[in-house]
Structures are given as C-alpha cells and as structure tokens.
Short mmCIF file of C-alpha atoms in Angstrom, two decimals:
data_model
loop_
_atom_site.label_atom_id
_atom_site.label_comp_id
_atom_site.label_asym_id
_atom_site.label_seq_id
_atom_site.Cartn_x
_atom_site.Cartn_y
_atom_site.Cartn_z
CA UNK A 1 55.83 7.73 113.77
CA UNK A 2 55.90 5.19 110.98
CA UNK A 3 53.16 2.59 111.43
CA UNK A 4 54.08 0.31 108.52
CA UNK A 5 57.81 -0.21 108.28
CA UNK A 6 59.56 -1.82 105.37
CA UNK A 7 63.15 -3.02 105.33
CA UNK A 8 65.37 -2.53 103.58
CA UNK A 9 64.44 0.66 101.69
CA UNK A 10 66.76 -0.34 98.85
CA UNK A 11 67.80 -3.84 97.90
CA UNK A 12 70.19 -4.89 95.16
CA UNK A 13 70.37 -8.54 94.20
CA UNK A 14 71.81 -10.59 91.41
CA UNK A 15 69.81 -12.38 88.76
CA UNK A 16 68.59 -15.65 90.28
CA UNK A 17 69.75 -14.91 93.85
CA UNK A 18 66.92 -15.25 96.38
CA UNK A 19 65.90 -12.15 98.26
CA UNK A 20 63.57 -11.44 101.19
CA UNK A 21 61.80 -8.18 101.88
CA UNK A 22 60.38 -7.39 105.30
CA UNK A 23 57.31 -5.52 106.55
CA UNK A 24 56.23 -4.82 110.10
CA UNK A 25 53.28 -2.92 111.50
CA UNK A 26 52.33 -1.33 114.80
CA UNK A 27 48.63 -0.92 113.93
CA UNK A 28 47.60 -4.45 114.94
CA UNK A 29 45.69 -4.73 111.67
CA UNK A 30 44.55 -8.18 110.64
CA UNK A 31 45.04 -7.74 106.89
CA UNK A 32 48.43 -7.27 105.24
CA UNK A 33 49.06 -6.78 101.53
CA UNK A 34 52.02 -6.90 99.16
CA UNK A 35 51.92 -4.78 96.00
CA UNK A 36 54.39 -4.49 93.14
CA UNK A 37 54.76 -1.09 91.47
CA UNK A 38 56.84 -0.58 88.37
CA UNK A 39 57.92 2.83 87.19
CA UNK A 40 54.98 5.13 86.31
CA UNK A 41 52.51 2.27 86.77
CA UNK A 42 49.72 1.54 89.22
CA UNK A 43 50.48 -0.63 92.25
CA UNK A 44 49.49 -4.21 91.52
CA UNK A 45 48.41 -6.59 94.26
CA UNK A 46 50.51 -9.75 94.57
CA UNK A 47 48.85 -11.37 97.59
CA UNK A 48 47.38 -10.63 100.98
CA UNK A 49 46.85 -12.20 104.38
CA UNK A 50 43.69 -12.04 106.42
CA UNK A 51 45.18 -13.04 109.77
CA UNK A 52 47.00 -16.26 108.78
CA UNK A 53 44.77 -16.94 105.79
CA UNK A 54 46.92 -16.50 102.66
CA UNK A 55 45.32 -15.29 99.41
CA UNK A 56 47.30 -15.33 96.18
CA UNK A 57 46.30 -13.28 93.14
CA UNK A 58 45.74 -15.49 90.11
CA UNK A 59 48.44 -13.80 88.04
CA UNK A 60 51.13 -13.63 90.73
CA UNK A 61 54.15 -15.62 89.50
CA UNK A 62 55.15 -18.74 91.45
CA UNK A 63 58.52 -17.08 91.96
CA UNK A 64 56.89 -14.90 94.64
CA UNK A 65 56.10 -16.33 98.06
CA UNK A 66 55.06 -14.81 101.35
CA UNK A 67 55.17 -15.62 105.05
CA UNK A 68 53.35 -14.09 107.98
CA UNK A 69 54.75 -15.55 111.21
CA UNK A 70 52.64 -13.29 113.44
CA UNK A 71 50.27 -10.30 113.30
CA UNK A 72 53.06 -7.75 113.14
CA UNK A 73 55.37 -9.16 110.50
CA UNK A 74 55.07 -10.21 106.88
CA UNK A 75 57.80 -11.23 104.43
CA UNK A 76 58.00 -11.31 100.66
CA UNK A 77 60.36 -13.93 99.26
CA UNK A 78 61.46 -13.80 95.64
CA UNK A 79 63.01 -17.18 94.93
CA UNK A 80 64.83 -16.47 91.67
CA UNK A 81 64.63 -12.79 90.77
CA UNK A 82 64.65 -11.89 87.12
CA UNK A 83 65.33 -8.53 85.52
CA UNK A 84 61.58 -8.03 85.17
CA UNK A 85 61.14 -8.20 88.94
CA UNK A 86 62.96 -4.91 89.47
CA UNK A 87 60.31 -2.68 90.99
CA UNK A 88 59.09 -0.94 94.13
CA UNK A 89 57.48 -3.40 96.54
CA UNK A 90 54.85 -1.91 98.81
CA UNK A 91 53.43 -3.40 101.97
CA UNK A 92 50.06 -2.20 103.27
CA UNK A 93 47.77 -3.02 106.17
CA UNK A 94 44.09 -2.53 106.87
CA UNK A 95 41.76 -3.38 109.71
CA UNK A 96 40.04 -0.22 110.82
CA UNK A 97 36.41 0.73 110.46
CA UNK A 98 36.81 2.36 107.04
CA UNK A 99 39.13 -0.36 105.68
CA UNK A 100 41.70 2.23 104.71
CA UNK A 101 44.96 0.69 103.54
CA UNK A 102 48.07 2.22 105.09
CA UNK A 103 51.27 1.81 103.14
CA UNK A 104 54.89 1.54 104.10
CA UNK A 105 57.60 3.57 102.38
CA UNK A 106 58.38 0.67 100.06
CA UNK A 107 61.47 -1.31 99.12
CA UNK A 108 63.10 -0.49 95.80
CA UNK A 109 64.49 -3.73 94.35
CA UNK A 110 67.19 -3.69 91.70
CA UNK A 111 68.25 -6.89 89.89
CA UNK A 112 71.67 -6.95 88.27
CA UNK B 1 36.11 -6.39 85.14
CA UNK B 2 36.65 -3.58 87.66
CA UNK B 3 38.71 -0.75 86.23
CA UNK B 4 40.07 2.67 87.18
CA UNK B 5 41.30 5.26 84.69
CA UNK B 6 42.96 8.53 85.63
CA UNK B 7 43.50 11.63 83.53
CA UNK B 8 45.55 13.48 82.67
CA UNK B 9 48.69 11.32 83.03
CA UNK B 10 50.72 14.41 83.85
CA UNK B 11 49.82 17.97 84.73
CA UNK B 12 52.04 20.99 85.03
CA UNK B 13 50.70 24.01 86.90
CA UNK B 14 52.00 27.36 87.95
CA UNK B 15 51.82 28.09 91.65
CA UNK B 16 48.31 29.39 92.39
CA UNK B 17 46.79 27.94 89.20
CA UNK B 18 43.81 25.80 90.26
CA UNK B 19 42.88 22.61 88.40
CA UNK B 20 41.20 19.23 88.68
CA UNK B 21 42.30 15.63 88.31
CA UNK B 22 39.89 12.99 87.08
CA UNK B 23 39.33 9.39 88.14
CA UNK B 24 36.82 7.31 86.18
CA UNK B 25 35.82 3.95 87.52
CA UNK B 26 33.89 0.86 86.54
CA UNK B 27 33.10 -1.40 89.46
CA UNK B 28 30.27 -3.69 90.41
CA UNK B 29 28.94 -2.26 93.64
CA UNK B 30 31.06 0.68 94.77
CA UNK B 31 32.36 0.19 98.32
CA UNK B 32 34.32 3.40 98.44
CA UNK B 33 36.79 5.35 96.38
CA UNK B 34 40.20 6.17 97.82
CA UNK B 35 42.60 8.98 96.95
CA UNK B 36 46.30 8.68 97.77
CA UNK B 37 49.29 10.93 97.31
CA UNK B 38 52.63 9.34 96.36
CA UNK B 39 55.92 11.19 96.51
CA UNK B 40 58.85 9.88 94.42
CA UNK B 41 60.44 6.81 95.97
CA UNK B 42 57.84 6.55 98.74
CA UNK B 43 54.67 4.62 99.48
CA UNK B 44 51.18 6.03 98.88
CA UNK B 45 49.84 8.30 101.62
CA UNK B 46 46.09 8.17 102.31
CA UNK B 47 44.15 11.35 101.57
CA UNK B 48 40.40 10.67 101.34
CA UNK B 49 37.70 8.04 101.17
CA UNK B 50 34.39 8.77 99.45
CA UNK B 51 31.47 6.38 99.69
CA UNK B 52 28.45 7.83 97.89
CA UNK B 53 27.64 10.07 94.94
CA UNK B 54 27.51 13.71 95.97
CA UNK B 55 29.94 13.27 98.83
CA UNK B 56 32.77 15.80 99.17
CA UNK B 57 35.82 15.91 101.42
CA UNK B 58 38.42 18.63 101.88
CA UNK B 59 41.93 18.82 103.22
CA UNK B 60 43.90 22.04 102.94
CA UNK B 61 44.03 22.90 99.21
CA UNK B 62 42.50 19.59 98.12
CA UNK B 63 38.83 18.73 97.65
CA UNK B 64 37.60 15.36 96.46
CA UNK B 65 34.15 14.83 94.96
CA UNK B 66 32.32 11.72 93.78
CA UNK B 67 29.67 10.97 91.16
CA UNK B 68 28.29 7.61 90.07
CA UNK B 69 30.98 7.23 87.41
CA UNK B 70 33.92 9.37 88.42
CA UNK B 71 35.71 11.31 91.10
CA UNK B 72 37.53 14.61 90.89
CA UNK B 73 40.39 15.89 92.98
CA UNK B 74 40.28 19.67 92.88
CA UNK B 75 43.44 21.53 93.77
CA UNK B 76 42.94 25.18 94.70
CA UNK B 77 45.86 27.61 94.53
CA UNK B 78 48.47 24.83 94.52
CA UNK B 79 51.94 25.25 95.95
CA UNK B 80 55.17 23.53 94.85
CA UNK B 81 54.88 21.16 97.82
CA UNK B 82 51.69 19.74 96.28
CA UNK B 83 53.83 18.22 93.52
CA UNK B 84 53.38 14.44 93.65
CA UNK B 85 51.58 11.59 91.93
CA UNK B 86 47.92 11.33 92.91
CA UNK B 87 46.42 7.85 92.80
CA UNK B 88 42.82 6.82 93.05
CA UNK B 89 41.65 3.30 93.84
CA UNK B 90 38.50 1.27 94.39
CA UNK B 91 38.02 -1.90 96.43
CA UNK B 92 37.38 -5.00 94.35
CA UNK B 93 36.63 -8.51 95.48
CA UNK B 94 37.12 -9.71 99.01
CA UNK B 95 39.23 -8.12 101.76
CA UNK B 96 39.16 -4.75 99.99
CA UNK B 97 41.75 -5.58 97.39
CA UNK B 98 42.42 -2.18 95.78
CA UNK B 99 42.41 -1.59 92.05
CA UNK B 100 44.53 1.49 91.37
CA UNK B 101 44.61 3.88 88.49
CA UNK B 102 48.02 4.68 86.98
CA UNK B 103 47.98 8.08 88.65
CA UNK B 104 48.35 11.72 87.66
CA UNK B 105 51.84 13.19 88.04
CA UNK B 106 51.37 16.76 89.21
CA UNK B 107 54.18 19.31 89.01
CA UNK B 108 53.61 22.76 90.50
CA UNK B 109 56.18 25.38 89.56
CA UNK B 110 56.87 28.64 91.43
#
C-alpha cells in the first residue's frame, strides 16, 4: 500500500495560473520534503518541514510556497508558474531510525 | 560543498551481463549513503543505506558497497526488469537533506 501519496499524478496549468500539488502520508513521519526533478536531472530539494518548522532552501524561488496543516498533509503552491517550472515534483517523508526518505510517485507538472 | 557524481550516465547491458555503477561523493562527515531506484514517471524507491567504509548490502541481483570516497552498485546477471535509473544520495546539512547524483540510466536488453 502506498505510504506517501501525491495528487494529482499529472497536472496541466497555464502560464501564470496558480497551482497546488498535494502530498499525504500514512507513516506518521515528522519530516516532509518537496523536491523538483527536471528531465534526466537529480532531484533538487525545494524546502522541508520538521513538524511545523518550515525550512526553505536558499535558492528556492519565491514563486514556490508550502503549507503543512497537520502531520499527514503537505501542499506545494506555485503562485505564478512559468515554463521553466515544468517538472516532476516529488514529496518525501522521513522519521524512522535510519532517516530513510520515502518518496511518493510524484506529480508531473506541465505549463502551457 | 557536498557533491555526488555518478557514472556512467547511461549503461546498456545484455541480459545476464554483470556490471557496476559508480557513485563518487564529497561530503563533510558522511552520515550514510543511499541508493534508490527510479522507474520512468515514478518517484525514487529506496534500495540500500550504507554507513561505513567496507559495508556491503545485497538485495536480489544488486549489491552495494562503500569506500571512503565512493560507492558501487554491482548488478549480477541482470534481467530486463532491472532497467531503471539508479540514484545515489548523501545527507547534507540538517534534517538529512539529500544531495542526489544525476543517476545512471540502466537498460537491460533480452
């Protein structure tokens, strides 16, 4: 059974139209991460939450925001998507003894 | 700056042809090295964690090894279903932020 669930799997939006991606987890992990992965590139961390403590990477554009209303859910908001934001967005969680990060299946975002 | 480099970028093998993938890393104070498998259009799937030089872990046809500067993922007698991108990563900074390599795209042909 999927433990990190991302919705939707595919999202198409228009240039400049806000979009929200969703992640939920059944692992009760206290850390949640959002990564951006462009084609044939390494996943790149955008930000993460330790419980409700938000941590932004220095090079994450202001266009990207995140919310974590409770332990189970985390959202990625892209306020004004540009063509360069088309990518796979991966959510991950960690909190076990070995600090392994478990990933969801990802959301593929297309910007028209 | 912490860094991970994987080679080769792509590898094509015949079914049954064993080979190795390389992951070189530069990190201040290694707190583990992670191997993931990623199928097209999906999220990375955890394979192994290695913590100290000399450590080895195995899973089916895969064996991961670790030295002080690099890790190898050995694939013995691969099958077409082993075709995927293999990513390695190291924790960096607080809360185990992972620095990933760009991956090795493995294609195994019958």
